[in-house]
JSON list of C-alpha atoms in Angstrom, two decimals:
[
{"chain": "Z", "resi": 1, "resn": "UNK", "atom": "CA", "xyz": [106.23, -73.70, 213.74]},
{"chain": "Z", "resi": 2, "resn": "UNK", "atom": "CA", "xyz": [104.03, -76.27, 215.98]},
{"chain": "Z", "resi": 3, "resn": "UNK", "atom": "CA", "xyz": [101.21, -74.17, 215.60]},
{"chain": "Z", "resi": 4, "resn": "UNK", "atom": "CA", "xyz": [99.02, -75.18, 218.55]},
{"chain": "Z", "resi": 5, "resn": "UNK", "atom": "CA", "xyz": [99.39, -77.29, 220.99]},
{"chain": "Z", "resi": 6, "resn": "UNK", "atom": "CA", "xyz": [98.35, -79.50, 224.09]},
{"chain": "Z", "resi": 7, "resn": "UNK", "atom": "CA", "xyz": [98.59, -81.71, 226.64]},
{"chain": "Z", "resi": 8, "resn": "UNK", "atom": "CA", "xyz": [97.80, -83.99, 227.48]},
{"chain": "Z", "resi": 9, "resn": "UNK", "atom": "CA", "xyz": [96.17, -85.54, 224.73]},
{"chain": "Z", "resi": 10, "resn": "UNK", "atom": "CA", "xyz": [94.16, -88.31, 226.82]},
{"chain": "Z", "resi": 11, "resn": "UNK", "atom": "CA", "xyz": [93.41, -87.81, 230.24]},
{"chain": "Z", "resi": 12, "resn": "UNK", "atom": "CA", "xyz": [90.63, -90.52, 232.97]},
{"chain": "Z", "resi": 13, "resn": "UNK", "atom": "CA", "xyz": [89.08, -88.75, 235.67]},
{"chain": "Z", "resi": 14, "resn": "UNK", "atom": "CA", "xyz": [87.58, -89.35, 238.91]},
{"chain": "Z", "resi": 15, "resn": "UNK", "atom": "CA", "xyz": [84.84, -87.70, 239.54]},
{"chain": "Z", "resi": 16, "resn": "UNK", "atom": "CA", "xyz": [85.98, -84.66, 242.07]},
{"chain": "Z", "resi": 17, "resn": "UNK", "atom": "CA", "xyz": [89.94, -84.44, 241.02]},
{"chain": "Z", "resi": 18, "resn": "UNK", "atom": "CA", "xyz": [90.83, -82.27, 239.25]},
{"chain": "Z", "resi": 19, "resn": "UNK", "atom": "CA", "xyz": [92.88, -81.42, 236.25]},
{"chain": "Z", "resi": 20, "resn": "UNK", "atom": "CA", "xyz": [94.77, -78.77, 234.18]},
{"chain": "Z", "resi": 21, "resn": "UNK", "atom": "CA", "xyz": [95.21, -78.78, 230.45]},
{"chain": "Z", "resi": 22, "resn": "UNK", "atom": "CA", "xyz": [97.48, -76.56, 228.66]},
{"chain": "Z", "resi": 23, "resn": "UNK", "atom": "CA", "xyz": [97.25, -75.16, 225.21]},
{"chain": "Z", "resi": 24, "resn": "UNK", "atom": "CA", "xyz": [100.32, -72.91, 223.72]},
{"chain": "Z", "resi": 25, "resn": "UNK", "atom": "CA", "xyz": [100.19, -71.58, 220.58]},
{"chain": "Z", "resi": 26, "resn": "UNK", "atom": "CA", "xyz": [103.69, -69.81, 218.58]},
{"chain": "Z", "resi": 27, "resn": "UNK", "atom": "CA", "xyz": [102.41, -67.85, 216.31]},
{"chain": "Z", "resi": 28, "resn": "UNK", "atom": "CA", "xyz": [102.42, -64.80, 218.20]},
{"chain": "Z", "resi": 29, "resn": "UNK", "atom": "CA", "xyz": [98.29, -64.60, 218.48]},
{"chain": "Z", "resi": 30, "resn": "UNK", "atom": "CA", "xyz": [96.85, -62.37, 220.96]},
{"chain": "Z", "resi": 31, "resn": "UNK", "atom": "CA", "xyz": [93.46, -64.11, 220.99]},
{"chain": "Z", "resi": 32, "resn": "UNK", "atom": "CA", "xyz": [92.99, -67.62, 222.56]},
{"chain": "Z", "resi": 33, "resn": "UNK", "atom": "CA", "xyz": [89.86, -70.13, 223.38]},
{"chain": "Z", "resi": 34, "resn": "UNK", "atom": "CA", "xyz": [89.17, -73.09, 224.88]},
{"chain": "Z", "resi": 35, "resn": "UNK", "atom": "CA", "xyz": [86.27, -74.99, 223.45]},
{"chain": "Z", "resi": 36, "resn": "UNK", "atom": "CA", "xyz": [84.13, -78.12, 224.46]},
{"chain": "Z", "resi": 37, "resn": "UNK", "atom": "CA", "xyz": [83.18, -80.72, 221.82]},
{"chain": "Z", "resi": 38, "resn": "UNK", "atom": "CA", "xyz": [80.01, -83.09, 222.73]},
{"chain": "Z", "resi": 39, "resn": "UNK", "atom": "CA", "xyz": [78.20, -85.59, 220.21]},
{"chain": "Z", "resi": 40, "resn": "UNK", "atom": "CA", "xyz": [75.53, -83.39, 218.09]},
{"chain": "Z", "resi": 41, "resn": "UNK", "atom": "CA", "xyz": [76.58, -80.55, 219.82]},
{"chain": "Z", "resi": 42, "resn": "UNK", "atom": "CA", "xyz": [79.08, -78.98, 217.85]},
{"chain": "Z", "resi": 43, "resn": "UNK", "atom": "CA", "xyz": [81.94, -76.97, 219.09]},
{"chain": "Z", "resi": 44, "resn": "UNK", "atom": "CA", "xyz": [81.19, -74.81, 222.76]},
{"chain": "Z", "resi": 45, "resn": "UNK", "atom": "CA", "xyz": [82.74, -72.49, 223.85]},
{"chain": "Z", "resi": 46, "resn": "UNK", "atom": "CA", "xyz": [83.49, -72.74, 227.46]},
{"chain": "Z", "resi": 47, "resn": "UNK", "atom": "CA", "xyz": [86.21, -69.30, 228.20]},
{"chain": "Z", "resi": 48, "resn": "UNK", "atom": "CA", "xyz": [88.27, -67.16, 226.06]},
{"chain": "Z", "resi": 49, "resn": "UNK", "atom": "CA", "xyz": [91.59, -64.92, 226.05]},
{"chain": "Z", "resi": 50, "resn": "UNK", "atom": "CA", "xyz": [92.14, -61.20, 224.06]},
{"chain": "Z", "resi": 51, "resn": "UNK", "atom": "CA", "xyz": [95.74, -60.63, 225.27]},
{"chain": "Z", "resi": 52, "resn": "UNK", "atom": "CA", "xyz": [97.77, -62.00, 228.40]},
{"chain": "Z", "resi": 53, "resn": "UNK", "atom": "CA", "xyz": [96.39, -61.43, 231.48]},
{"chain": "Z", "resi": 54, "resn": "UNK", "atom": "CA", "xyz": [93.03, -61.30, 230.77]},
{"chain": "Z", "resi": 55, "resn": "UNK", "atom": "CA", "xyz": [90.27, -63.91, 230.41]},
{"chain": "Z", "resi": 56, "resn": "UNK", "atom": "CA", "xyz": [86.33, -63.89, 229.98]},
{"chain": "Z", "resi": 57, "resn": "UNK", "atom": "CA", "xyz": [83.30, -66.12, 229.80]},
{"chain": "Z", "resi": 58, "resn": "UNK", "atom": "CA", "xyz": [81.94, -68.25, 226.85]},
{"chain": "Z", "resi": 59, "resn": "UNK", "atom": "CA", "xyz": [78.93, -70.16, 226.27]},
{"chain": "Z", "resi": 60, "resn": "UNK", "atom": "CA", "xyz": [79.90, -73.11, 228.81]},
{"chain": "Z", "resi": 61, "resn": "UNK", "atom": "CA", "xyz": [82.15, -71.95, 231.72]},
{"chain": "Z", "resi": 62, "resn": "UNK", "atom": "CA", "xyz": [80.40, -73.18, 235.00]},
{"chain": "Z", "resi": 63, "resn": "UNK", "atom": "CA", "xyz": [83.11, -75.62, 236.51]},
{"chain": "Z", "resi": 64, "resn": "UNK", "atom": "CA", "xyz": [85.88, -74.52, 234.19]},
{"chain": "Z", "resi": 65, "resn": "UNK", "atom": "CA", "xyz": [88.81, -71.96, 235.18]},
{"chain": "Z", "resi": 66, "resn": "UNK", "atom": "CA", "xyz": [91.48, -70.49, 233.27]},
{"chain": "Z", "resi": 67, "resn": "UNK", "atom": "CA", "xyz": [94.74, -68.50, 233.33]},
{"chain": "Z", "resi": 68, "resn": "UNK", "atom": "CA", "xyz": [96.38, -66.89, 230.58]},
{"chain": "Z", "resi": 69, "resn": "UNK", "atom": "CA", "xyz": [99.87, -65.83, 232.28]},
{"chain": "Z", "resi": 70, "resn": "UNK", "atom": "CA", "xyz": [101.74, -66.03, 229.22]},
{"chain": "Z", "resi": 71, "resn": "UNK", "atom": "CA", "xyz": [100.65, -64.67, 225.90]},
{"chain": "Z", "resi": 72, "resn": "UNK", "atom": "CA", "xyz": [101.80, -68.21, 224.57]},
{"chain": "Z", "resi": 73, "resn": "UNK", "atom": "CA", "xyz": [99.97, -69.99, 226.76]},
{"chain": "Z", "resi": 74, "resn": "UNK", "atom": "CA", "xyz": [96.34, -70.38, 227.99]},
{"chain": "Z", "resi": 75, "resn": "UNK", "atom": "CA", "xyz": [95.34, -73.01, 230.89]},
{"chain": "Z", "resi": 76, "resn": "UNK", "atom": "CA", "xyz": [92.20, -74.48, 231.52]},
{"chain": "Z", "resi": 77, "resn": "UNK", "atom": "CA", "xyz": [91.41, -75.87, 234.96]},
{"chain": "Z", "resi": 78, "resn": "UNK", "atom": "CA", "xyz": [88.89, -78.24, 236.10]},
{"chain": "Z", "resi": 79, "resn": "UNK", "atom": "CA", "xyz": [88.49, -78.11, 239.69]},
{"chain": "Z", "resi": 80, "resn": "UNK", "atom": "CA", "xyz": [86.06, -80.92, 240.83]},
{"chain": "Z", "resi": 81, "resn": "UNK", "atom": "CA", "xyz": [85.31, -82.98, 237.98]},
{"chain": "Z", "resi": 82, "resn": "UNK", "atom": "CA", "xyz": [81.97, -84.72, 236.56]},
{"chain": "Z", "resi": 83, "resn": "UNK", "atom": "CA", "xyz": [81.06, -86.80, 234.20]},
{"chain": "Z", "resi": 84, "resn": "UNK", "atom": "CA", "xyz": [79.13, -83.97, 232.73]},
{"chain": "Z", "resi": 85, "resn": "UNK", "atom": "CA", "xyz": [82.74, -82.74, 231.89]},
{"chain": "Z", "resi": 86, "resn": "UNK", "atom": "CA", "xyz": [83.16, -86.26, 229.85]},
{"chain": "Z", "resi": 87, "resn": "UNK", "atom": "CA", "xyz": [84.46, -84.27, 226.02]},
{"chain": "Z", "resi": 88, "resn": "UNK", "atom": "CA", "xyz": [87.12, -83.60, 223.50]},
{"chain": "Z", "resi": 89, "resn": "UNK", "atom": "CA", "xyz": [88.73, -80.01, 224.77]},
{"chain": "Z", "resi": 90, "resn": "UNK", "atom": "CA", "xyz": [89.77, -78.10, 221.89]},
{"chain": "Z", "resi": 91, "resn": "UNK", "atom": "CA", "xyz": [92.17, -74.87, 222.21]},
{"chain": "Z", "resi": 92, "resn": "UNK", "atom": "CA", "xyz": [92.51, -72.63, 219.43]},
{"chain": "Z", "resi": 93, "resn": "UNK", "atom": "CA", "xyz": [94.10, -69.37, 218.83]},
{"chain": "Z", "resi": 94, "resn": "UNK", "atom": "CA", "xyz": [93.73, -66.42, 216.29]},
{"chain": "Z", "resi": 95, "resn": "UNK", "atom": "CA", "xyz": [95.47, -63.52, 214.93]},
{"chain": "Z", "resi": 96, "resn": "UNK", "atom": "CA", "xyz": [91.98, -61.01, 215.12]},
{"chain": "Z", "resi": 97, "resn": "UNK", "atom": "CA", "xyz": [94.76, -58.34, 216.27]},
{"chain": "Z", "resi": 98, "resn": "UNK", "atom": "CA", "xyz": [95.29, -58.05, 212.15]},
{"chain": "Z", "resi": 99, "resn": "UNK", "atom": "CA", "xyz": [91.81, -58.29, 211.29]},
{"chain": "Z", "resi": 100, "resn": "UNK", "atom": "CA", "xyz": [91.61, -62.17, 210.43]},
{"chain": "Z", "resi": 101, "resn": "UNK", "atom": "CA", "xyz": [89.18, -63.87, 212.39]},
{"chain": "Z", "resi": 102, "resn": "UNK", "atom": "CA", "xyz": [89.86, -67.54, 211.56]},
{"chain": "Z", "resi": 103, "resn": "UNK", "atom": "CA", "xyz": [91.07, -69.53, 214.15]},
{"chain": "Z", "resi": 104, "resn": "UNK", "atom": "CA", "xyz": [93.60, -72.18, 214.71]},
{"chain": "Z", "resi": 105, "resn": "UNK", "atom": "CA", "xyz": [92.94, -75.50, 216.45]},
{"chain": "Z", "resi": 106, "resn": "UNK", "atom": "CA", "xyz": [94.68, -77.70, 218.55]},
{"chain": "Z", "resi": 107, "resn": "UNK", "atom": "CA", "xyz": [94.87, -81.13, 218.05]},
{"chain": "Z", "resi": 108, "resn": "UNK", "atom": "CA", "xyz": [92.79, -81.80, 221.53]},
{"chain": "Z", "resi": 109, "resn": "UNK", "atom": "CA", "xyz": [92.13, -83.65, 224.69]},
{"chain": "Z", "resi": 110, "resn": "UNK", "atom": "CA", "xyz": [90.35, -86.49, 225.58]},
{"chain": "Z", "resi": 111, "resn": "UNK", "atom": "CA", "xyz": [88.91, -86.21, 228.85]},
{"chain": "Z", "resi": 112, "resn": "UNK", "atom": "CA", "xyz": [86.77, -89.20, 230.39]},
{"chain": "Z", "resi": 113, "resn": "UNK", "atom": "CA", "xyz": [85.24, -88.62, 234.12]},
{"chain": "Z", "resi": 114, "resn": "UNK", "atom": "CA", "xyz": [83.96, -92.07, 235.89]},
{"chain": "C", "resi": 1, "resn": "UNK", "atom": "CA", "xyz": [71.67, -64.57, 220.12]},
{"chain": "C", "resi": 2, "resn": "UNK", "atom": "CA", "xyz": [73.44, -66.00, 217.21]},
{"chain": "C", "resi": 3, "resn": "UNK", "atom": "CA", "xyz": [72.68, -69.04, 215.41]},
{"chain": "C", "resi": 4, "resn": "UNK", "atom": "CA", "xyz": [74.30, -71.16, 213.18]},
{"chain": "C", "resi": 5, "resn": "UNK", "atom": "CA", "xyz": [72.22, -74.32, 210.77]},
{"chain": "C", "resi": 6, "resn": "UNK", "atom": "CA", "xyz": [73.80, -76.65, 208.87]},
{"chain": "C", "resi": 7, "resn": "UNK", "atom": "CA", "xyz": [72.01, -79.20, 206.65]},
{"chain": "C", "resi": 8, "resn": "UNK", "atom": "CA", "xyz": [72.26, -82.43, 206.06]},
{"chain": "C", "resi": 9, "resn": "UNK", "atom": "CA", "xyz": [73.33, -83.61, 209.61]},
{"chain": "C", "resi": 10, "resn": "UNK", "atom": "CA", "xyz": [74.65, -86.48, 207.45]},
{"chain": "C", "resi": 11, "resn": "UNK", "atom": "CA", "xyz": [75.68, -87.47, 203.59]},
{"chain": "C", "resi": 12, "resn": "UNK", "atom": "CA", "xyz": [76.90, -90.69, 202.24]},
{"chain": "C", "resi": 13, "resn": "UNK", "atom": "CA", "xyz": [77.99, -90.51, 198.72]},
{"chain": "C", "resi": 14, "resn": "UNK", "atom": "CA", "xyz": [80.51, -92.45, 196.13]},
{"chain": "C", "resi": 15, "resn": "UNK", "atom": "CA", "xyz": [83.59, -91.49, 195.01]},
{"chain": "C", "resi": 16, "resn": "UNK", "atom": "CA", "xyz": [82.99, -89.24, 191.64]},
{"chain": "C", "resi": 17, "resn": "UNK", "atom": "CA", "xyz": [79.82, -87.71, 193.05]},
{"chain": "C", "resi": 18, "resn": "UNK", "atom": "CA", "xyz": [79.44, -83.76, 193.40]},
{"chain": "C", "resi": 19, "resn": "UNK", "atom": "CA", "xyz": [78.12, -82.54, 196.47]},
{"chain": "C", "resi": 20, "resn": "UNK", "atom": "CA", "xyz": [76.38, -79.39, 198.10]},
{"chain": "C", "resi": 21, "resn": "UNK", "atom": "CA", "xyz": [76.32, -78.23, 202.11]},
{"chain": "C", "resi": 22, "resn": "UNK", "atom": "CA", "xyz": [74.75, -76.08, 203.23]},
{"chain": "C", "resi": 23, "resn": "UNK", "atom": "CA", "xyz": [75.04, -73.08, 205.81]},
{"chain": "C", "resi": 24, "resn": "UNK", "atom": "CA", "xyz": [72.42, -70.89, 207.29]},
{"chain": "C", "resi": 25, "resn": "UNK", "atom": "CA", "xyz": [72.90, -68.41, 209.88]},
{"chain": "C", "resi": 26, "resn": "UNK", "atom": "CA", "xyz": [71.15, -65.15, 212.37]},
{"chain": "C", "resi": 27, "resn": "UNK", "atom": "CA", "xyz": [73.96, -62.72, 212.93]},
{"chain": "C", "resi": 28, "resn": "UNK", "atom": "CA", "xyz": [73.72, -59.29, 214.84]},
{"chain": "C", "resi": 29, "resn": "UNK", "atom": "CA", "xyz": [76.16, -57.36, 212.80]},
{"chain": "C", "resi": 30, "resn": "UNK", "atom": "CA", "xyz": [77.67, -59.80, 210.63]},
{"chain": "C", "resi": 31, "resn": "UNK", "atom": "CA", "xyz": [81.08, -59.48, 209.46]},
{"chain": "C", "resi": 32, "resn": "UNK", "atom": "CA", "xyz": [82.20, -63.15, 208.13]},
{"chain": "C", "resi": 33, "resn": "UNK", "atom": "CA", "xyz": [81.47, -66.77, 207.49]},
{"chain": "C", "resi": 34, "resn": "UNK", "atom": "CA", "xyz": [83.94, -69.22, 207.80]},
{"chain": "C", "resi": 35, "resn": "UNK", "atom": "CA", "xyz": [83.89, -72.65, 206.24]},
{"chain": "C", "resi": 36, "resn": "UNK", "atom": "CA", "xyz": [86.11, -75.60, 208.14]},
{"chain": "C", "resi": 37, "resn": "UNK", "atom": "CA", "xyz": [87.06, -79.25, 207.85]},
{"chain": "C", "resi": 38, "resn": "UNK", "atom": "CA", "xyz": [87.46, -81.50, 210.80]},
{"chain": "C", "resi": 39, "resn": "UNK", "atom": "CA", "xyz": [89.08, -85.11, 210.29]},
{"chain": "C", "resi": 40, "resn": "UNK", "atom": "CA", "xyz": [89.81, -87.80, 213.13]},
{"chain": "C", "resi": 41, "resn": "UNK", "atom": "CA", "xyz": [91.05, -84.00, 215.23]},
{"chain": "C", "resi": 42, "resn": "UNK", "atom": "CA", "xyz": [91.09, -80.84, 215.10]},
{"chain": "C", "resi": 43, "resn": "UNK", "atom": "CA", "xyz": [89.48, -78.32, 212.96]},
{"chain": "C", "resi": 44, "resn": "UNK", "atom": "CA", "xyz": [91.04, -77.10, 210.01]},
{"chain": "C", "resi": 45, "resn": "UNK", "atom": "CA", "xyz": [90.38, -73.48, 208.34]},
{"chain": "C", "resi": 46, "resn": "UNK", "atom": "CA", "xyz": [89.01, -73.79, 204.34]},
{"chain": "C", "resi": 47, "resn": "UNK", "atom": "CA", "xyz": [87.07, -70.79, 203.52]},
{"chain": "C", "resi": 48, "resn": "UNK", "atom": "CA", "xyz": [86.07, -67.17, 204.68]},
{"chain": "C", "resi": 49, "resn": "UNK", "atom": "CA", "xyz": [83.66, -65.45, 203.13]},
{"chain": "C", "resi": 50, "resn": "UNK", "atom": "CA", "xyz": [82.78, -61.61, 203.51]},
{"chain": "C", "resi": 51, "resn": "UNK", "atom": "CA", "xyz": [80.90, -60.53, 200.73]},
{"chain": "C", "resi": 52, "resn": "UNK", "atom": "CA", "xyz": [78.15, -62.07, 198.34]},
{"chain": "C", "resi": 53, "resn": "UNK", "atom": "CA", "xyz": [78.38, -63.79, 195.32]},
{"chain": "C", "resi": 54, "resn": "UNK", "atom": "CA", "xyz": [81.70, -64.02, 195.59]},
{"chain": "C", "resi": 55, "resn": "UNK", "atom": "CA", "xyz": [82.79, -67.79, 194.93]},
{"chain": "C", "resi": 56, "resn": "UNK", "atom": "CA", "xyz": [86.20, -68.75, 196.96]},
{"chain": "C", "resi": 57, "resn": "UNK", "atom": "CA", "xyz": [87.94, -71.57, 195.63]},
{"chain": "C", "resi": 58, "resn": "UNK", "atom": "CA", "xyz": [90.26, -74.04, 196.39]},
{"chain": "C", "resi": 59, "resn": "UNK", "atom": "CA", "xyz": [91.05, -77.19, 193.96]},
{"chain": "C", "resi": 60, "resn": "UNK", "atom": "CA", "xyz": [87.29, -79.42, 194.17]},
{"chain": "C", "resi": 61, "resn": "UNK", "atom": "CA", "xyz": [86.13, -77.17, 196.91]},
{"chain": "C", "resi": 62, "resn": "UNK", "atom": "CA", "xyz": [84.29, -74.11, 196.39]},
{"chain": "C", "resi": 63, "resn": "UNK", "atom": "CA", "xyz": [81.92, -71.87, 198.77]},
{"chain": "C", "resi": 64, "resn": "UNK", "atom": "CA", "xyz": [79.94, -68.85, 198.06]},
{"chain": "C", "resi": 65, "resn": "UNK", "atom": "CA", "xyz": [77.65, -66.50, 200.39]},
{"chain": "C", "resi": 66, "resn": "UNK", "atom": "CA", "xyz": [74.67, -65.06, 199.72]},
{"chain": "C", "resi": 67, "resn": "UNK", "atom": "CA", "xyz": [74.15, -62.16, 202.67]},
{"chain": "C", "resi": 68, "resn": "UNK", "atom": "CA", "xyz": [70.26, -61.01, 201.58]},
{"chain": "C", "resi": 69, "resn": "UNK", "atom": "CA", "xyz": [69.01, -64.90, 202.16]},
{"chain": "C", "resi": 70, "resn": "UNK", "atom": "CA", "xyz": [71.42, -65.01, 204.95]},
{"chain": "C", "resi": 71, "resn": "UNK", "atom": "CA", "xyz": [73.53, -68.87, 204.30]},
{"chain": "C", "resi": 72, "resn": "UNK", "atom": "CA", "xyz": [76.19, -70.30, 202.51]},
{"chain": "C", "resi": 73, "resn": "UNK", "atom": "CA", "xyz": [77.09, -73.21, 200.14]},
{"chain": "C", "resi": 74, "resn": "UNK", "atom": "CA", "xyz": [80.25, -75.21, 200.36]},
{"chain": "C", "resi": 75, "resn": "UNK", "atom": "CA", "xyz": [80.37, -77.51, 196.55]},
{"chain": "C", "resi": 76, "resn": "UNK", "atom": "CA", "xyz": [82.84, -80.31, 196.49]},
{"chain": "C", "resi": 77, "resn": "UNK", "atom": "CA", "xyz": [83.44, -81.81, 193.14]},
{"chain": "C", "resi": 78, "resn": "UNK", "atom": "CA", "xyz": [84.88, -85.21, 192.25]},
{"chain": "C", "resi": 79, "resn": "UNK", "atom": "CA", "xyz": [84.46, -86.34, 195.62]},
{"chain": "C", "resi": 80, "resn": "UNK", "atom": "CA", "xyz": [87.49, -88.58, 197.26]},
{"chain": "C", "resi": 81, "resn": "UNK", "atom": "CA", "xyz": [87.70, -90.38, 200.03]},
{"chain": "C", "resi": 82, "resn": "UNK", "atom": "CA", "xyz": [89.84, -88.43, 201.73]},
{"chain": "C", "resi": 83, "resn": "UNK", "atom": "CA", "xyz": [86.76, -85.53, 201.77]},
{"chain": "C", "resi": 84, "resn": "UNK", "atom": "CA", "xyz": [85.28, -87.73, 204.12]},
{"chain": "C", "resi": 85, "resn": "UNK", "atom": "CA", "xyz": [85.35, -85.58, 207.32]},
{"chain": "C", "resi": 86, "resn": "UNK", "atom": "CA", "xyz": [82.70, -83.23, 209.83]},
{"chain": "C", "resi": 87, "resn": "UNK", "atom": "CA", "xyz": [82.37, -80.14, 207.81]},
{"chain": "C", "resi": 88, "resn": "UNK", "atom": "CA", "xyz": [81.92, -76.85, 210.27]},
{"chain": "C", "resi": 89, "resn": "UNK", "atom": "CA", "xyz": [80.39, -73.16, 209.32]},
{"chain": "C", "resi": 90, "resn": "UNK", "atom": "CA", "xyz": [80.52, -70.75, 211.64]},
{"chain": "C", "resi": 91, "resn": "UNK", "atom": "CA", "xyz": [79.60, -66.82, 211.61]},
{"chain": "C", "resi": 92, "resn": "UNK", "atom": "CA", "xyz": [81.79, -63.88, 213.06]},
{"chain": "C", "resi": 93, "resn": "UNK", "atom": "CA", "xyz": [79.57, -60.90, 214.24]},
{"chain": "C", "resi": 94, "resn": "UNK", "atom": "CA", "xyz": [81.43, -56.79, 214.09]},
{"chain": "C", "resi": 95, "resn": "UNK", "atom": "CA", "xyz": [82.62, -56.24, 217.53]},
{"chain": "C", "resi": 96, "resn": "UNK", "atom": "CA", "xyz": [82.47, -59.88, 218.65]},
{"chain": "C", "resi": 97, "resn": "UNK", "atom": "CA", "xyz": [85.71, -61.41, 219.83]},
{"chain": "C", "resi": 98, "resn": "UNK", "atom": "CA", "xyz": [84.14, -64.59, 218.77]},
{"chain": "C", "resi": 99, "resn": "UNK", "atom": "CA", "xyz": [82.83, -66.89, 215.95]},
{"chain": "C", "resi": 100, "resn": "UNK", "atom": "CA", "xyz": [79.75, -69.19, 217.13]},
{"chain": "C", "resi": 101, "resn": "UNK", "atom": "CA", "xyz": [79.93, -72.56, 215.02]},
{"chain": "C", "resi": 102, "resn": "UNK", "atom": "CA", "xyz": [77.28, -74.96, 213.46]},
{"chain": "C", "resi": 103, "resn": "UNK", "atom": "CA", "xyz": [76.99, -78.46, 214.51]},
{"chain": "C", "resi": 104, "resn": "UNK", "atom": "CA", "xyz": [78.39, -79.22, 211.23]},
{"chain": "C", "resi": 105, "resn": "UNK", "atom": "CA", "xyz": [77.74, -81.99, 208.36]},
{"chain": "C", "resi": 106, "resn": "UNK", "atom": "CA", "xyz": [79.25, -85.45, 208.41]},
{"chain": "C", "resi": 107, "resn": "UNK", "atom": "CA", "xyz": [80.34, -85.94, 204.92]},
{"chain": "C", "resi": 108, "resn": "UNK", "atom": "CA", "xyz": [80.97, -90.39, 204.16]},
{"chain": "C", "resi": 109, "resn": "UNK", "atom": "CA", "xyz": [82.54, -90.48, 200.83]},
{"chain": "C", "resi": 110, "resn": "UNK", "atom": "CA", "xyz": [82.25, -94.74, 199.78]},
{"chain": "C", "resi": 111, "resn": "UNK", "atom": "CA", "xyz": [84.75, -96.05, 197.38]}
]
């Protein structure tokens, strides 16, 4: 079992280009989220998954998209980046299906905008 | 809108010494606390906690909840250096798909 996973794991931006990152997860977890980390700002969530094919909002989405196509997999999209978006990405999954709600981390992204 | 404290921002300790974090929280509904320990990456799962005075325990680490006073202690005894990490709480609300997480503590064990 790999657990979680993603790529890449260091990514340098322009500003405006833009950029997918892809978390996939084998443990057969219905829920999935992507999450923002920032300097004394603790973990924020930017968009969340309950089951394939469906997505919703978080605490942070403006200028993030995301697909969940697969139940293994859930994309995040950045479509013109900033350097606002400068942050370690974290996806995580969890098995909330069974009634557990901790969640399982990736290992993350690096993302620098310039 | 829930909210999630966690005191100190910052410890620095020595190797032997016992220490206390702590967790306090405004839930809608609450359902669970959930203790976790980030190194150099990603977050790693410890503790949950769904009822009080219920101590969970795991080798030096222990947490317990208190749900009238609303927070939540994480103990680590016999500290190492490898405890040296960001320690996370965060609360899951009934009905809420998701868990909203403190800013955590930065734990600095010193040989």
């Amino acid at each position: 079992n790999a657990g979680v996973t993603q790529t890449p794991k260091f990514r340098v931006l322009k500003t405006g280009q833009s950029m997918t990152l892809l978390c996939a997860q084998d443990m057969n977890h219905e829920y999935m989220y992507w999450y923002r980390q920032d300097p004394g700002m603790g973990l924020r969530l930017i968009h969340y998954s309950v089951g394939e094919g469906t997505t919703a909002k978080g605490e942070v989405p403006d200028g993030y998209n995301v697909s969940r196509l697969k139940k293994q997999n859930f994309l995040l999209g950045l479509e013109s980046a900033a350097p606002s978006q400068t942050s370690v990405y974290f996806c995580a999954s969890s098995d909330r299906t069974s009634g557990r709600p901790e969640q399982y981390f990736g290992p993350g992204t690096r993302l620098t905008v310039t | 809108e829930d909210k999630v404290v966690q005191s100190p921002l910052s410890l620095v300790v020595h190797e032997g010494d016992t220490v206390t974090l702590n967790c306090s929280y405004e839930v809608t509904n609450f359902r669970s606390l959930l203790w976790y320990k980030q190194e150099k990456k990603a977050p790693t799962f410890l503790f949950m906690l769904t009822s009080s005075g219920i101590e969970k325990k795991s080798g030096r680490l222990s947490s317990i909840l208190d749900k009238k006073e609303l927070f939540s202690i994480l103990n680590i005894t016999a500290t190492q250096t490898g405890d040296s990490a960001v320690y996370l709480c965060a609360v899951e609300a009934r009905g809420n798909e998701k868990l909203t997480f403190g800013t955590g503590t930065r734990l600095t064990i010193i040989p």
